Short mmCIF file of C-alpha atoms and ligand atoms in Angstrom, two decimals:
data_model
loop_
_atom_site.label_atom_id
_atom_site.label_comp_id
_atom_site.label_asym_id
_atom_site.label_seq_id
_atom_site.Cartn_x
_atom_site.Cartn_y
_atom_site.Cartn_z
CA UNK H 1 29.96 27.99 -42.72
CA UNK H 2 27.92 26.90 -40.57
CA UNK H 3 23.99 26.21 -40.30
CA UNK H 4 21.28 28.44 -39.19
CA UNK H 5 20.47 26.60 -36.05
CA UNK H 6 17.03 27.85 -34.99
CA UNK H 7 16.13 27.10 -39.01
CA UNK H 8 17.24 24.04 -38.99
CA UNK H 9 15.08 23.18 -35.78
CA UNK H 10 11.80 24.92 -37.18
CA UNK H 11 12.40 22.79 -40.64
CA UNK H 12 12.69 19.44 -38.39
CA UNK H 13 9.65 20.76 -37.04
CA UNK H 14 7.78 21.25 -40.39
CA UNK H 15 9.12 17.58 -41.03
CA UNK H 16 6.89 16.23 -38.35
CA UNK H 17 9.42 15.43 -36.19
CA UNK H 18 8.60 15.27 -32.33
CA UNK H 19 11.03 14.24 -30.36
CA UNK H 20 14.83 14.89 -29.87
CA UNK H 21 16.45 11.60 -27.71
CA UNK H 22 19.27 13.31 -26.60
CA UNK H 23 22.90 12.54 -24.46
CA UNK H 24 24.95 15.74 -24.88
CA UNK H 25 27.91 16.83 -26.78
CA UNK H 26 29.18 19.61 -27.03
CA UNK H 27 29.36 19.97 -30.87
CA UNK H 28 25.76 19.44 -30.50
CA UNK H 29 24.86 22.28 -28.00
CA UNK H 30 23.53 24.65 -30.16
CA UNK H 31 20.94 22.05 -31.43
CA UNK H 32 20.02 21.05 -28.19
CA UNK H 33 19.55 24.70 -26.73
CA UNK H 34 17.20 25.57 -30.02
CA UNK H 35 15.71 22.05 -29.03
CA UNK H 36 15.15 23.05 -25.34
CA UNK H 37 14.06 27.00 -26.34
CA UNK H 38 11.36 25.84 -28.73
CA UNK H 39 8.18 24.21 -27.44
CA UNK H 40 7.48 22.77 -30.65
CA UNK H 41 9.80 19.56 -30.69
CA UNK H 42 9.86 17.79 -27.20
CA UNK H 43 13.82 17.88 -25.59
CA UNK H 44 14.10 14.31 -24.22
CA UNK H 45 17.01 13.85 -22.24
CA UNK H 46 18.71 10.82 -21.51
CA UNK H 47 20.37 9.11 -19.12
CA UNK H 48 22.45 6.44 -21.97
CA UNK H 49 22.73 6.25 -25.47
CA UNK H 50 21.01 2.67 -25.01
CA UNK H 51 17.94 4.79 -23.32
CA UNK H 52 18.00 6.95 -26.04
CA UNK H 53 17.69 4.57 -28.91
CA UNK H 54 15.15 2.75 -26.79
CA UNK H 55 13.36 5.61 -26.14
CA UNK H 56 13.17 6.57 -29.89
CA UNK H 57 12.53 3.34 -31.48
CA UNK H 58 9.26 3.02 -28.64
CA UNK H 59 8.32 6.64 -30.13
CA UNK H 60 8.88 5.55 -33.78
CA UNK H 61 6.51 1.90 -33.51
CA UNK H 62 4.12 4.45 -31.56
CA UNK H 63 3.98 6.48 -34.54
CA UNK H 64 5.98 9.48 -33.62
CA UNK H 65 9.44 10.65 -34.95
CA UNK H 66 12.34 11.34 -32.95
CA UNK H 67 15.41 11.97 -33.57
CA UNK H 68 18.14 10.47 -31.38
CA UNK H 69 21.70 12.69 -31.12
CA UNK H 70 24.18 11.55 -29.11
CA UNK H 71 28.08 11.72 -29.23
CA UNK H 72 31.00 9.44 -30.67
CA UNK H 73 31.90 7.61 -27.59
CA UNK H 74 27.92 6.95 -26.79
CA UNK H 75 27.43 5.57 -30.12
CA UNK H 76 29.30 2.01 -28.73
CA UNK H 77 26.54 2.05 -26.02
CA UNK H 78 23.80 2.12 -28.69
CA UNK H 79 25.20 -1.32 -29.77
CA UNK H 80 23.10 -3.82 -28.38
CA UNK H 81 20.12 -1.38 -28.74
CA UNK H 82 21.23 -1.13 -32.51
CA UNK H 83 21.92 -4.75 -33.77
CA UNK H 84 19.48 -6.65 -31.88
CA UNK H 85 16.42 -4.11 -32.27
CA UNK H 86 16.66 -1.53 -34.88
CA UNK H 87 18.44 -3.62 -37.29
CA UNK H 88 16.39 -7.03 -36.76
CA UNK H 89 13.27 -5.49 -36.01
CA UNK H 90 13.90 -2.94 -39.23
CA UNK H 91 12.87 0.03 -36.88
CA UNK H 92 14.66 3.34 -38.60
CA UNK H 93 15.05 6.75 -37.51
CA UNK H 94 17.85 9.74 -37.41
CA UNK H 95 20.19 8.95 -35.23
CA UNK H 96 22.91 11.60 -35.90
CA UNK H 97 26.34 11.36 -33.42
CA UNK H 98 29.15 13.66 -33.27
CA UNK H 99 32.71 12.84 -35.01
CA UNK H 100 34.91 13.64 -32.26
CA UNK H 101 38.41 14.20 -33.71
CA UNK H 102 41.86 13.30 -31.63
CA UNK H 103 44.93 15.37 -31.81
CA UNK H 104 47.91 13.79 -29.22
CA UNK H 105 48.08 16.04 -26.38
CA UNK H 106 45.16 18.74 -27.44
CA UNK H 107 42.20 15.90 -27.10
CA UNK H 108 40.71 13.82 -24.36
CA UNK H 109 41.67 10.18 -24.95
CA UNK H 110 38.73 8.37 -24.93
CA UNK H 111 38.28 10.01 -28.34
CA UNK H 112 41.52 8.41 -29.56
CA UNK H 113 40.19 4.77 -31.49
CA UNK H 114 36.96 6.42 -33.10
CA UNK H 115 38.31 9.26 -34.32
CA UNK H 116 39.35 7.05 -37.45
CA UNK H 117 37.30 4.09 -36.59
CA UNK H 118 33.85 5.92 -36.39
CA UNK H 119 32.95 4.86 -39.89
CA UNK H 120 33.96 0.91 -39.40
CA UNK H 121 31.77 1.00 -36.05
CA UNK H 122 28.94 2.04 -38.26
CA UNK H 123 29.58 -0.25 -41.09
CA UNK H 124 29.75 -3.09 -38.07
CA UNK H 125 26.16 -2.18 -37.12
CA UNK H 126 25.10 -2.63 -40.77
CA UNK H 127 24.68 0.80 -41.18
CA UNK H 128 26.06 3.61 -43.77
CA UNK H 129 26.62 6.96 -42.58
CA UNK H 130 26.21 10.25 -44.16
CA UNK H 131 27.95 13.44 -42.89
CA UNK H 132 25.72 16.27 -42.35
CA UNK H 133 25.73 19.07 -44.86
CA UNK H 134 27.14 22.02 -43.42
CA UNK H 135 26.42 24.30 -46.11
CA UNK H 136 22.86 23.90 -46.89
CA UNK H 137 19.58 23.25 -44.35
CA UNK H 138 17.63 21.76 -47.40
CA UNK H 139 19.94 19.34 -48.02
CA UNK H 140 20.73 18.69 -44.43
CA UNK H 141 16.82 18.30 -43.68
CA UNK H 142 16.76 15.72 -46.58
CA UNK H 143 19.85 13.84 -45.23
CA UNK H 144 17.78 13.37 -41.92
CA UNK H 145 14.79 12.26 -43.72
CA UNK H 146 16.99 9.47 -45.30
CA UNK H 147 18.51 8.43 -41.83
CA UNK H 148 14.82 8.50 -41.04
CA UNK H 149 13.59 5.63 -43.92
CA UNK H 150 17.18 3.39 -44.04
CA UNK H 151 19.65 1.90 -42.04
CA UNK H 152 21.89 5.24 -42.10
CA UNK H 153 23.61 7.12 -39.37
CA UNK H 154 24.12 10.66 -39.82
CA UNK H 155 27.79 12.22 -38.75
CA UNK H 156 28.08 15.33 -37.34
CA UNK H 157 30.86 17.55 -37.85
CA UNK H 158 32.52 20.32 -35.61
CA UNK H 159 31.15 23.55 -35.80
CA UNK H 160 27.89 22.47 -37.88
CA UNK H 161 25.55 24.43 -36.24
CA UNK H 162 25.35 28.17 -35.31
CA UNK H 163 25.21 29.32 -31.88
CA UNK H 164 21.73 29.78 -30.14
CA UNK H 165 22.24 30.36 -26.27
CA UNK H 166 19.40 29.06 -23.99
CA UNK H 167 16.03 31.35 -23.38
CA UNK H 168 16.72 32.96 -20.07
CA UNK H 169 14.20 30.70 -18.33
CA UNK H 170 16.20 27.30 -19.25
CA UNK H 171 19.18 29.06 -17.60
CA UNK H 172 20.52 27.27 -14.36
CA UNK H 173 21.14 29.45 -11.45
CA UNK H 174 23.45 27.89 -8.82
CA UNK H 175 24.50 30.67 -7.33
CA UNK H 176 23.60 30.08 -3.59
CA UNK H 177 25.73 26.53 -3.51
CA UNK H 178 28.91 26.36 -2.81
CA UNK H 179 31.47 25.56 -6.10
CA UNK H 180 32.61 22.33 -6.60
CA UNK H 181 36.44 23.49 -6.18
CA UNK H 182 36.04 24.16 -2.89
CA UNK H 183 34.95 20.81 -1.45
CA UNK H 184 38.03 19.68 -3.81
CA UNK H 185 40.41 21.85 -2.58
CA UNK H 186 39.21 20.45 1.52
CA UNK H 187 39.76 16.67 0.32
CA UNK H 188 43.30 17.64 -1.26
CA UNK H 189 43.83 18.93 2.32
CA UNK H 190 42.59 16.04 4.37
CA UNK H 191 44.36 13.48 1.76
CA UNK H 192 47.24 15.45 0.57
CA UNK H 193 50.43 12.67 0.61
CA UNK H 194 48.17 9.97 1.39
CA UNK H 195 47.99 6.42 -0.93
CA UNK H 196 44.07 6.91 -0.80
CA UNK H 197 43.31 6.93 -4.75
CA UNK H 198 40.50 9.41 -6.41
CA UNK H 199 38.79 8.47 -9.32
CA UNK H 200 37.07 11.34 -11.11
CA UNK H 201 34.90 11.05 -13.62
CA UNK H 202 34.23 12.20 -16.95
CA UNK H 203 32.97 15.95 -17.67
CA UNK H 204 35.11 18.67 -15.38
CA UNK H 205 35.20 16.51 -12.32
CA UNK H 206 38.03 15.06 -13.65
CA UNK H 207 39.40 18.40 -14.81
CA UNK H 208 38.89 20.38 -11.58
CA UNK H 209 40.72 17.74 -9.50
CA UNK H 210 43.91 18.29 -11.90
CA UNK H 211 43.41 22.17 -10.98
CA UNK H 212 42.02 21.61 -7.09
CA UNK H 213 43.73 18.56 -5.77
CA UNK H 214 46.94 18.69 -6.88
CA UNK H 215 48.37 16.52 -3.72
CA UNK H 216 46.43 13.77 -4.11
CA UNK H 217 46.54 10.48 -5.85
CA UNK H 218 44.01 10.97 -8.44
CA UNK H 219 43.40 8.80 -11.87
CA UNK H 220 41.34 11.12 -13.86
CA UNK H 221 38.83 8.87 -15.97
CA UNK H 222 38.02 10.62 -19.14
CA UNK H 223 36.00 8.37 -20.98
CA UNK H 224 33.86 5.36 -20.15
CA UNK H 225 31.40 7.35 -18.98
CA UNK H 226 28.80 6.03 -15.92
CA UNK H 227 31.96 3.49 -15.55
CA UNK H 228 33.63 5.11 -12.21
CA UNK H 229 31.74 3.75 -9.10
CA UNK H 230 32.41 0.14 -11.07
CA UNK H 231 36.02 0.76 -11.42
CA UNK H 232 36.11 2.24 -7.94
CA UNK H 233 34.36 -1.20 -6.76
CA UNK H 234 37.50 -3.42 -8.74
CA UNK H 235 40.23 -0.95 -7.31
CA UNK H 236 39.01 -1.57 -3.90
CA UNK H 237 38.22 -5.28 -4.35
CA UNK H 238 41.85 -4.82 -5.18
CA UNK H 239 42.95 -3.44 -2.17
CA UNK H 240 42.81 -0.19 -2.68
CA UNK H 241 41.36 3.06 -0.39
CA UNK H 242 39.25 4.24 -2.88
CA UNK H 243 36.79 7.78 -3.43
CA UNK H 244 35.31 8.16 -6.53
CA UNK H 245 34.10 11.69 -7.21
CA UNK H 246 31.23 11.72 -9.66
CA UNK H 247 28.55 14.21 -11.58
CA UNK H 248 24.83 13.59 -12.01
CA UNK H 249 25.05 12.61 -15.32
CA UNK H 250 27.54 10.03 -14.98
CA UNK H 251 26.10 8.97 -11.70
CA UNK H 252 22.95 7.76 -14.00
CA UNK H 253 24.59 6.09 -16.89
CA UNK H 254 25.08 2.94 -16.11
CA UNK H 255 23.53 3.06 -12.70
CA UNK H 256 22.97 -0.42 -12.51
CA UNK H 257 26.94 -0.40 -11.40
CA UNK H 258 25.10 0.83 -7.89
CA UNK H 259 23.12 -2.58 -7.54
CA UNK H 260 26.51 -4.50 -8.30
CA UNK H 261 28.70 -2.20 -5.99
CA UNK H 262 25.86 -2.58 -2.64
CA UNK H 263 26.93 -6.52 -2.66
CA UNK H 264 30.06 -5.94 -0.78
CA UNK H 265 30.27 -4.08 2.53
CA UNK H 266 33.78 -4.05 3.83
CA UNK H 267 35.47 -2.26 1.34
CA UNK H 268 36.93 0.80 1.59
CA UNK H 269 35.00 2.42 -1.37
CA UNK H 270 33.70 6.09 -1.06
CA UNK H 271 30.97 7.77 -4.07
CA UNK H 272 30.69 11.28 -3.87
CA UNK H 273 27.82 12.24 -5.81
CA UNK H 274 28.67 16.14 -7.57
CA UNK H 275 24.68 17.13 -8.02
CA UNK H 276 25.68 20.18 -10.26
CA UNK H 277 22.23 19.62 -12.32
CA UNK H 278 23.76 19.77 -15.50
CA UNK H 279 26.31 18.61 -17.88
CA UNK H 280 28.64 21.32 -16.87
CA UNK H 281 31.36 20.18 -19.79
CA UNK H 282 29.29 19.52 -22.78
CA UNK H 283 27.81 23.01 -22.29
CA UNK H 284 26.29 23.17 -19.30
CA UNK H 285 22.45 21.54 -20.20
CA UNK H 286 20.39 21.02 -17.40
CA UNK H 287 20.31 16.69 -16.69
CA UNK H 288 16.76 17.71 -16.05
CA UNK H 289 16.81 15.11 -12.96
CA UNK H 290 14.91 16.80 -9.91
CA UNK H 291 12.62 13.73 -10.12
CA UNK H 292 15.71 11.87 -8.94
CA UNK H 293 15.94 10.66 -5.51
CA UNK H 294 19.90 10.02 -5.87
CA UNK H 295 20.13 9.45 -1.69
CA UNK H 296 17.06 6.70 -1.55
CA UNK H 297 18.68 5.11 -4.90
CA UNK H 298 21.39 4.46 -3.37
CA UNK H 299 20.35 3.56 0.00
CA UNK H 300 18.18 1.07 -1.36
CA UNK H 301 20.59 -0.45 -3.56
CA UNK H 302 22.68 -1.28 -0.16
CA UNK H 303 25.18 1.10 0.25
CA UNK H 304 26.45 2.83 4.02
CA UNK H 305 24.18 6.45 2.31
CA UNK H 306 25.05 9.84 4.39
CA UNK H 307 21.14 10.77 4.52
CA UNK H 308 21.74 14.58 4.63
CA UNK H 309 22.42 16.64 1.49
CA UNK H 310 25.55 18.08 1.70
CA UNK H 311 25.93 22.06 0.79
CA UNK H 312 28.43 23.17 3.47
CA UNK H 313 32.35 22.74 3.90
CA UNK H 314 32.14 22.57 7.63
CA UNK H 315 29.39 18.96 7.13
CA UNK H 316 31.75 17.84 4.53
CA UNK H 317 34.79 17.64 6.43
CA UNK H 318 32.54 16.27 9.39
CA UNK H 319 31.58 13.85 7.61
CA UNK H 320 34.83 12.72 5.87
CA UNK H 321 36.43 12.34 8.76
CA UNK H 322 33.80 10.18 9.71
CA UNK H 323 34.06 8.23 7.36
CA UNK H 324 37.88 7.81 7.12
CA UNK H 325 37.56 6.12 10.44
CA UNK H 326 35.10 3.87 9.32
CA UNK H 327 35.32 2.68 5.67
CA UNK H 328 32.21 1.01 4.28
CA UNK H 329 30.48 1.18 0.39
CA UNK H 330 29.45 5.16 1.44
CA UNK H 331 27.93 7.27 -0.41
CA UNK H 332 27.58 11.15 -0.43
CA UNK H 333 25.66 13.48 -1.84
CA UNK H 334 26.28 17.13 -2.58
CA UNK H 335 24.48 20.00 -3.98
CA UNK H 336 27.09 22.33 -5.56
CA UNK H 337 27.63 25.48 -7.76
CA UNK H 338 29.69 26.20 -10.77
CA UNK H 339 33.23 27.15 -11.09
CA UNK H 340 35.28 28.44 -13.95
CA UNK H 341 36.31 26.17 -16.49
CA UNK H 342 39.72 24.69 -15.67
CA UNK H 343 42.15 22.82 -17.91
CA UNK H 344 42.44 19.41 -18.97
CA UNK H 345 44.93 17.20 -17.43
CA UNK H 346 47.48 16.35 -19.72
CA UNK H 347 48.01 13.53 -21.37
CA UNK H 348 50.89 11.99 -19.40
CA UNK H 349 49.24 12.51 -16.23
CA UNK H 350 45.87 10.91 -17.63
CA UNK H 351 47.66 7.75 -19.37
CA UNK H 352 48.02 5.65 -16.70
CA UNK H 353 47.23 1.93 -16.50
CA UNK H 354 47.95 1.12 -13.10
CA UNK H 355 46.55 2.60 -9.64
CA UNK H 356 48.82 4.29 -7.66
C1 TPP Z 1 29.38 7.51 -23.46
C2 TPP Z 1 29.50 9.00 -23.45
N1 TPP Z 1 28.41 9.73 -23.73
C3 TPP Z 1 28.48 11.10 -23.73
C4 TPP Z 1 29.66 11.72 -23.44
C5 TPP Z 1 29.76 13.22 -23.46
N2 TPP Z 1 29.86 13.76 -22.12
C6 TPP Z 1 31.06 13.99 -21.53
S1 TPP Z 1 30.92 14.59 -20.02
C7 TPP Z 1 29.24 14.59 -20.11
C8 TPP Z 1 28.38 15.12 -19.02
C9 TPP Z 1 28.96 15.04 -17.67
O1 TPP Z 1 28.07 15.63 -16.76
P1 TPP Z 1 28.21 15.35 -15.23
O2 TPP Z 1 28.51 13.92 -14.98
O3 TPP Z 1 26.99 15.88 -14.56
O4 TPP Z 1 29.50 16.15 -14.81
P2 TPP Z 1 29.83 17.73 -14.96
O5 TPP Z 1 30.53 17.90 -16.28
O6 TPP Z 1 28.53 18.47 -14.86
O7 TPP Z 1 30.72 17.99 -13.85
C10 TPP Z 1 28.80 14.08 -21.33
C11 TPP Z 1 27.38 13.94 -21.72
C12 TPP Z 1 30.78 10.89 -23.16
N3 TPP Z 1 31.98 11.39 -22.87
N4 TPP Z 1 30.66 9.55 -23.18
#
């Protein structure tokens, strides 16, 4: 069974609770789109875990309560934010994270160590954790208001919440850009056979280039999410051609990899920026980022930036071949649409510790 999502919201509500601090997953979705359809509790996006439990413990000592939700493989990034804030300071609030489960060959692997290790990680922090009741709001609600008075993370489990699709006017329409698969399927055509290595990132970059760029030499990072430009930096420090293809929300994550990467000039290091607006694989929430000058960022932080937003195939391959004539830090940004879901790569393509 699972719970009664818009109830549970409105009974946060009641609480006094204000504010939901949120980095997506998808066994959260359902919460988040009752979050973003109800104007009673404020839907704070964010761009890190870290931001998030920033974020929150700044509402908390302001005297608000948020609630911070987040998934598994964020809760690591909460560490610092964690053991040398919350738990010195003795600032408490829910923070409730996903239990992302790992089954060889069905799951993605950066799910792999804290699928059994979640509950060490916690212990680690100095916390206890409590899995949320998936039976009964009341005692769910009173679960939260523990998490909310003591040093206690709640878990949440698969299918906990009932589904609530987004209000109409939340709904993303994308429709005039063209899909992402097609500027995939144009690079696997001007690469195809070549040693030139493409990184894609967590969420369905990753997974489209398994479907749409079958010919080229692509290490499909799915995990370590906001990590890609900074691995793309090492692989070409390394010697390698390198094009990292990335989505808004990973772009953001640890976008202090930007300042790090505009250092070095002569490398043969490529960013192409997906702007899909959303987190297209954790259910497709809007990253809520229009205030986001992606091309200035990263102009300013030194990189060789392609000042015109990309939304045509004909400019794209203009401007790749370009570029492949003159390699610099570049970055590129593109406004795309949606396609399909695709499948994941499997795991033998994805377990690979050395570039290509
Ligand atoms: C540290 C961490 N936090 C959260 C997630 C969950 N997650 C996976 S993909 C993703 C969003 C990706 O969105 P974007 O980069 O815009 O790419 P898209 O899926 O839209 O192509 C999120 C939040 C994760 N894998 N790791």
């Amino acid at each position: 069974m699972a719970l009664d999502t818009d109830i549970f919201i409105d009974k946060l509500i009641e609480e006094g609770y204000t504010h939901l601090c949120v980095v997506p997953c998808s066994f959260a979705k359902n919460v988040i789109n009752s979050a973003i359809n109800s104007t009673n509790i404020e839907y704070l996006p964010c761009a890190s875990e870290a931001v998030a439990c920033s974020v929150a413990a700044g509402l908390k000592m302001s005297g608000k309560k948020p609630i911070v939700i987040i998934q598994s493989s964020g809760l690591t990034n909460m560490g610092s934010s964690i053991t040398s804030l919350l738990n010195p300071y003795g600032v408490t609030f829910p923070i409730l994270t996903s239990w992302r489960t790992y089954k060889e060959g069905d799951s993605e692997i950066q799910h792999k160590h804290l699928a059994t290790e979640l509950p060490k990680l916690i212990e680690a922090y100095g916390y206890e954790h409590t899995i949320l009741n998936q039976e009964d709001i009341d005692t769910a609600i009173s679960q939260i208001n523990h998490c909310d008075e003591s040093f206690t993370i709640g878990v949440i489990k698969k299918d906990t919440f009932s589904k609530v699709e987004l209000l109409e006017e939340h709904v993303l329409d994308l429709s005039n850009y063209t899909p992402r698969s097609e500027f995939l399927v144009k690079l696997n055509e001007m690469f195809k056979d070549t040693n030139t290595l493409f990184i894609g990132t967590t969420g369905n970059t990753s997974r489209e280039m398994y479907s749409f760029m079958p010919d080229t030499n692509n290490f499909y990072m799915a995990g370590n999410m906001g990590g890609a430009l900074s691995l793309g930096l090492g692989a070409s420090l390394g010697g390698k051609k390198v094009f990292v293809l990335g989505g808004d929300a990973e772009f953001v994550m640890h976008m202090g990899g930007l300042t790090t990467a505009g250092r070095y000039q002569d490398i043969d290091l490529t960013y192409i920026l997906f702007d899909n607006e959303q987190n297209k694989s954790t259910g497709g929430q809007n990253t809520y980022q229009s205030h986001v000058d992606y091309i200035n960022i990263a102009k300013a932080s030194n990189l060789n930036v392609i000042e015109k937003v990309i939304t045509s195939l004909d400019d794209f391959s203009d401007i790749i071949e370009s570029l492949t004539e003159n390699y610099k830090s570049n970055f590129i940004y593109i406004k795309c649409g949606l396609d399909d879901e695709t499948p994941r790569p499997p795991l033998d393509v994805v377990k690979v510790k050395e570039f290509n």
